Coordinates of C-alpha atoms and ligand atoms in Angstrom, one line a residue:
M29 CA -25.3 -37.4 5.0
A30 CA -22.7 -34.7 5.7
S31 CA -24.4 -32.9 8.5
T32 CA -25.4 -36.1 10.3
A33 CA -22.1 -37.9 10.0
P34 CA -20.1 -38.4 13.3
V35 CA -17.9 -35.5 14.3
I36 CA -14.6 -37.3 13.5
M37 CA -15.8 -38.0 9.9
R38 CA -16.8 -34.3 9.4
I39 CA -13.5 -33.0 10.8
M40 CA -11.6 -35.4 8.6
A41 CA -13.6 -34.4 5.5
S42 CA -13.2 -30.7 6.2
S43 CA -9.6 -31.0 7.0
I44 CA -8.8 -32.8 3.7
Q45 CA -10.3 -29.8 1.7
T46 CA -8.7 -27.2 4.0
A47 CA -5.2 -28.8 3.7
K48 CA -5.5 -28.6 -0.1
R49 CA -6.4 -24.9 0.2
A50 CA -3.4 -24.3 2.5
G51 CA -1.2 -26.0 0.0
G52 CA -2.3 -23.6 -2.7
I53 CA -1.4 -20.7 -0.4
I54 CA 2.1 -22.2 0.2
R55 CA 2.6 -22.4 -3.6
D56 CA 1.4 -18.8 -4.2
V57 CA 3.8 -17.4 -1.6
L58 CA 6.7 -19.1 -3.3
K59 CA 5.6 -18.0 -6.7
K60 CA 5.4 -14.4 -5.5
G61 CA 9.0 -14.8 -4.2
D62 CA 8.9 -12.8 -1.0
L63 CA 9.0 -15.4 1.7
G64 CA 9.0 -12.9 4.7
I65 CA 11.3 -15.1 6.8
V66 CA 11.4 -14.6 10.5
D67 CA 13.7 -16.6 12.9
K68 CA 11.7 -18.0 15.8
G69 CA 14.9 -19.5 17.3
K70 CA 18.0 -21.3 16.2
N71 CA 17.3 -23.3 13.0
D72 CA 13.6 -22.5 13.4
P73 CA 12.4 -20.2 10.5
Q74 CA 8.9 -19.1 9.9
T75 CA 7.7 -17.7 6.5
E76 CA 4.7 -15.8 5.2
A77 CA 3.5 -19.3 3.9
D78 CA 3.5 -20.7 7.5
R79 CA 1.6 -17.7 8.8
S80 CA -1.0 -17.6 6.0
A81 CA -1.6 -21.3 5.7
Q82 CA -2.2 -21.5 9.5
R83 CA -4.7 -18.6 9.3
C84 CA -6.6 -20.4 6.5
I85 CA -6.7 -23.7 8.3
I86 CA -7.6 -22.4 11.8
A87 CA -10.2 -19.9 10.6
S88 CA -11.9 -22.5 8.4
L89 CA -11.9 -25.3 11.1
T90 CA -12.9 -22.9 13.9
K91 CA -15.9 -21.7 11.9
K92 CA -17.1 -25.2 11.2
F93 CA -16.2 -26.7 14.6
P94 CA -16.4 -23.8 17.1
S95 CA -16.2 -26.0 20.2
V96 CA -13.2 -28.0 19.1
K97 CA -9.8 -27.1 20.6
I98 CA -7.3 -26.3 17.8
I99 CA -3.6 -25.8 18.4
G100 CA -1.3 -24.5 15.6
E101 CA 2.5 -24.3 15.4
E102 CA 2.4 -20.5 14.7
G103 CA 0.5 -19.5 17.8
G104 CA -2.5 -17.3 18.0
S105 CA -3.6 -16.2 14.5
D106 CA -5.8 -13.4 13.2
L107 CA -8.9 -15.4 12.1
N108 CA -10.4 -12.6 10.1
V109 CA -9.5 -14.0 6.7
C110 CA -10.8 -13.3 3.2
D111 CA -13.6 -15.5 1.9
D112 CA -11.1 -17.1 -0.5
W113 CA -9.2 -18.6 2.5
L114 CA -12.4 -19.8 4.3
V115 CA -12.9 -23.4 3.2
E116 CA -16.6 -24.4 3.6
D117 CA -16.7 -27.6 1.6
S118 CA -15.9 -31.2 2.7
D119 CA -14.5 -34.2 0.8
E120 CA -17.7 -35.9 -0.1
Q121 CA -16.0 -39.1 -1.1
F122 CA -14.5 -39.4 2.4
L123 CA -17.9 -38.9 3.9
Q124 CA -19.3 -41.9 2.0
Q125 CA -17.4 -44.2 4.2
S126 CA -18.7 -45.5 7.5
C127 CA -17.3 -44.3 10.7
P128 CA -15.4 -46.8 12.9
A129 CA -17.6 -47.7 15.9
E130 CA -15.0 -46.7 18.4
W131 CA -15.1 -43.0 17.4
R132 CA -18.8 -42.7 16.6
D133 CA -19.8 -41.2 19.9
A134 CA -16.8 -38.9 20.4
K135 CA -18.0 -35.4 21.3
P136 CA -16.5 -32.1 20.1
E137 CA -14.9 -31.5 23.6
D138 CA -13.0 -34.8 23.3
F139 CA -11.0 -33.6 20.3
V140 CA -7.8 -31.6 19.8
I141 CA -6.8 -30.7 16.3
W142 CA -3.0 -30.2 16.0
V143 CA -2.0 -28.0 13.0
D144 CA 1.4 -27.8 11.4
P145 CA 0.6 -25.4 8.5
L146 CA 3.9 -26.0 6.8
D147 CA 6.2 -28.9 7.9
G148 CA 9.7 -28.6 6.5
T149 CA 10.0 -24.8 6.6
A150 CA 13.8 -25.0 6.5
E151 CA 13.6 -27.0 3.3
Y152 CA 10.9 -24.7 1.8
T153 CA 13.3 -21.8 2.2
Q154 CA 16.2 -23.7 0.6
G155 CA 14.3 -24.9 -2.4
Y156 CA 13.7 -28.6 -1.4
V157 CA 10.0 -28.0 -1.9
E158 CA 9.1 -31.7 -2.4
H159 CA 9.8 -32.2 1.4
V160 CA 7.1 -29.8 2.4
T161 CA 3.8 -31.0 3.8
V162 CA 0.7 -29.5 5.5
L163 CA -0.2 -31.6 8.6
I164 CA -3.6 -31.7 10.3
G165 CA -3.7 -34.2 13.2
I166 CA -6.9 -35.1 15.0
A167 CA -6.6 -36.4 18.5
I168 CA -9.5 -37.9 20.6
K169 CA -8.6 -37.6 24.3
D170 CA -4.9 -38.7 24.4
A171 CA -4.7 -40.6 21.2
A172 CA -3.7 -39.5 17.7
V173 CA -6.6 -41.0 15.7
G174 CA -6.8 -39.2 12.3
G175 CA -4.5 -37.3 10.1
I176 CA -4.0 -35.5 6.8
I177 CA -0.7 -35.2 5.1
H178 CA -0.9 -32.9 2.1
Q179 CA 2.0 -32.4 -0.3
P180 CA 1.6 -29.1 -2.1
F181 CA 4.5 -29.7 -4.6
Y182 CA 3.8 -33.4 -5.4
Q183 CA 3.7 -33.7 -9.2
Q184 CA 0.8 -35.8 -10.4
P185 CA 1.2 -37.9 -13.5
D186 CA -1.1 -35.4 -15.3
G187 CA 1.1 -32.5 -14.3
Q188 CA -1.1 -31.2 -11.6
L189 CA 0.6 -30.2 -8.3
G190 CA -0.4 -31.5 -4.9
R191 CA -1.7 -34.7 -3.3
T192 CA -3.5 -35.4 -0.1
I193 CA -3.0 -38.5 2.0
W194 CA -5.3 -39.4 4.9
G195 CA -5.5 -42.0 7.6
L196 CA -8.1 -42.8 10.3
K197 CA -7.5 -45.6 12.8
G198 CA -10.1 -48.3 12.4
L199 CA -10.9 -47.2 8.9
G200 CA -7.6 -47.2 6.9
T201 CA -5.7 -44.8 4.6
G202 CA -6.2 -43.1 1.3
G203 CA -4.5 -40.9 -1.3
F204 CA -1.3 -43.0 -1.9
T205 CA -0.2 -46.5 -2.8
H206 CA 1.2 -48.4 0.1
S207 CA 4.5 -50.3 -0.6
L208 CA 6.7 -52.4 1.6
A209 CA 10.4 -51.4 2.0
P210 CA 12.9 -53.7 0.3
P211 CA 13.6 -56.8 2.3
G212 CA 17.2 -57.6 3.2
E213 CA 18.0 -53.9 3.6
F214 CA 17.6 -51.5 6.5
I215 CA 17.0 -47.9 5.4
I216 CA 16.7 -45.1 7.9
T217 CA 15.0 -41.7 7.2
T218 CA 16.1 -38.9 9.4
T219 CA 16.5 -35.1 9.8
R220 CA 18.6 -33.1 7.3
S221 CA 18.6 -29.9 9.3
H222 CA 18.4 -30.7 13.0
S223 CA 21.0 -33.2 13.8
N224 CA 23.4 -33.2 16.8
A225 CA 26.0 -35.5 18.4
L226 CA 23.5 -37.5 20.5
H227 CA 21.2 -38.1 17.6
Q228 CA 24.2 -39.2 15.5
Q229 CA 25.2 -41.7 18.3
A230 CA 21.7 -43.2 18.0
L231 CA 21.9 -43.5 14.2
N232 CA 25.3 -45.2 14.5
A233 CA 23.8 -47.9 16.6
F234 CA 21.6 -49.2 13.8
P235 CA 23.0 -51.5 11.0
A236 CA 21.6 -49.2 8.3
T237 CA 22.3 -50.1 4.7
K238 CA 21.3 -46.5 3.8
V239 CA 20.4 -43.2 5.6
I240 CA 18.1 -40.8 3.8
K241 CA 18.2 -37.2 5.1
V242 CA 15.0 -35.3 4.4
G243 CA 13.0 -32.5 5.9
G244 CA 9.8 -32.6 7.9
A245 CA 8.1 -35.3 10.0
G246 CA 5.3 -35.6 7.4
F247 CA 7.7 -36.3 4.5
K248 CA 9.7 -38.8 6.6
V249 CA 6.6 -40.8 7.5
L250 CA 5.7 -40.8 3.8
Q251 CA 9.0 -42.5 3.1
L252 CA 7.8 -45.3 5.4
L253 CA 4.4 -45.5 3.9
E254 CA 5.7 -45.7 0.4
G255 CA 8.4 -48.3 1.1
K256 CA 11.4 -46.1 0.7
A257 CA 12.6 -46.5 4.3
H258 CA 12.1 -49.0 7.2
A259 CA 12.5 -46.6 10.2
Y260 CA 12.4 -42.9 11.1
V261 CA 14.9 -42.1 13.8
F262 CA 15.1 -38.7 15.6
A263 CA 16.9 -39.1 18.9
T264 CA 16.7 -35.6 20.3
P265 CA 13.9 -33.2 21.4
G266 CA 12.8 -30.6 18.8
C267 CA 9.8 -32.1 17.1
K268 CA 6.5 -30.9 18.5
K269 CA 3.0 -32.5 18.8
W270 CA 1.8 -30.8 15.6
D271 CA 4.7 -32.5 13.8
T272 CA 3.8 -36.0 14.9
C273 CA 0.0 -36.1 15.5
A274 CA -1.0 -36.5 11.8
P275 CA 1.9 -38.6 10.7
E276 CA 1.4 -41.0 13.7
A277 CA -2.3 -41.4 12.9
V278 CA -1.7 -42.1 9.2
L279 CA 1.2 -44.4 9.8
E280 CA -0.6 -46.4 12.5
A281 CA -3.8 -46.6 10.4
Q282 CA -1.5 -48.4 7.9
G283 CA -0.1 -50.8 10.6
G284 CA 3.1 -48.9 11.5
F285 CA 4.1 -47.3 14.8
L286 CA 5.2 -43.8 15.8
T287 CA 6.4 -43.4 19.4
D288 CA 9.2 -41.7 21.4
I289 CA 12.6 -43.4 21.4
N290 CA 11.5 -45.6 24.4
G291 CA 8.6 -47.0 22.4
E292 CA 6.0 -45.0 24.3
H293 CA 3.2 -43.2 22.6
Y294 CA 2.9 -39.5 23.1
A295 CA -0.3 -38.1 24.5
Y296 CA -2.1 -35.4 22.4
N297 CA -4.6 -33.9 24.8
A298 CA -4.8 -30.1 25.0
D299 CA -2.7 -29.9 28.2
V300 CA 0.4 -31.7 27.1
E301 CA 3.8 -30.1 26.6
H302 CA 4.3 -29.2 23.0
V303 CA 7.8 -30.5 22.6
N304 CA 8.3 -34.2 22.0
R305 CA 11.1 -34.4 24.6
E306 CA 11.9 -38.0 24.1
G307 CA 12.5 -37.9 20.4
V308 CA 10.7 -39.8 17.7
L309 CA 11.0 -43.4 16.5
A310 CA 8.7 -44.7 13.7
S311 CA 8.7 -47.9 11.8
V312 CA 6.6 -49.9 9.3
G313 CA 5.6 -52.1 12.2
E314 CA 7.4 -55.4 12.0
N315 CA 10.0 -55.0 14.7
H316 CA 9.3 -51.7 16.6
S317 CA 10.3 -52.9 20.0
E318 CA 13.6 -54.4 18.7
L319 CA 14.4 -51.0 17.2
V320 CA 13.9 -49.3 20.6
Y321 CA 16.5 -51.7 22.2
K322 CA 19.0 -51.0 19.4
I323 CA 19.3 -47.4 20.7
P324 CA 22.0 -47.5 23.4
R325 CA 20.6 -47.1 26.9
K326 CA 23.0 -44.2 27.6
V327 CA 21.6 -42.3 24.5
R328 CA 18.0 -43.0 25.6
E329 CA 18.8 -41.7 29.1
A330 CA 20.5 -38.5 27.8
V331 CA 17.7 -37.6 25.4
G332 CA 15.1 -35.4 27.0
V333 CA 17.3 -34.4 30.0
Ligands
LIG427 N1 16.0 -28.4 17.2 C1 14.9 -28.0 16.6 N2 14.4 -26.8 16.8 C2 13.3 -26.4 16.2 N3 12.4 -27.2 15.5 C3 12.8 -28.4 15.3 C4 14.0 -28.9 15.9 N4 14.1 -30.2 15.5 C5 13.0 -30.5 14.8 N5 12.2 -29.4 14.7 C6 11.0 -29.3 13.9 O1 10.5 -30.6 13.6 C7 10.1 -30.7 12.3 C8 10.9 -31.8 11.6 O2 12.2 -31.5 11.7 P1 13.3 -32.2 10.7 O3 12.9 -31.8 9.3 O4 14.6 -31.7 11.1 O5 13.1 -33.7 10.9 C9 10.3 -29.3 11.7 O6 9.0 -28.7 11.7 P2 8.7 -27.3 10.9 O7 9.4 -27.3 9.6 O8 7.2 -27.4 10.8 O9 9.1 -26.2 11.9 C10 11.3 -28.7 12.6 O10 11.2 -27.3 12.7
LIG428 MG1 8.4 -24.4 12.2
LIG429 MG1 6.8 -29.3 11.5
LIG430 MG1 5.7 -26.1 10.6

């Protein structure tokens, strides 16, 4: 079954296992205690966990899918990794499912895999480890089609650490229980470490009953999927394609939307600009276009300039 399954199914099944392994590396670096922090820019830290998790993911997926383009947040990585970091297996349960017809004939050269080995690095370095996710997003041509969101520090009821959420458009989602956000309230989830005046103006335009400030694009989309928030607002550039590809695919496989603040989808082919210049607006799906028009036109015009 595994070797004959369509490429999208094999990439998803391998990515699920690989994200779990990367999560183990992220826990190990924290346990050892030497984070090896490097500043890539203002408010943009990178740690040994970001670097090592990326090497594990890109080495593993490159070995399995040599002709698929893979783009990782941490740039070119040394792919000569120890066997322990080379993930060869696939999620067999995922492979039992049938591939949506629309993706069955996609060829390796149609794909781009967008890798954020550790989303929420600022929070990781500050001890908010529950905000951390590993993101593997799978695009076919321009569209974010599949995604893995792995939480290395999620505490399972049996005490085990880690959970893996997946979504594939046309098939659905797995790894979590979907809940609706409370009716009669309007809860926004947003950045806790990358706000600015323009973004604050956009937030002020919404009649929010509550604003939750958490780290990472992956964790914010999980707030939507689990009914803890109605919308994710980020009205400034700063997020990149590897932040949004996996969350967009998972959220949209569940009926939500993730777009820029004008309501347009980003393109995820290999030639696009990495920065999401027009910000991020995500919702559980009931009223996405109404949310777009809540953001004052002046703010929308200023974002991305
Ligand atoms: N102004 C900025 N500069 C650099 N990165 C930014 C940024 N604004 C957002 N990001 C990136 O977007 C992701 C989500 O940000 P936030 O938690 O503030 O919502 C983070 O990913 P990483 O942690 O993978 O780098 C963060 O670094
Ligand atoms: Mg980063
Ligand atoms: Mg990120
Ligand atoms: Mg990252």
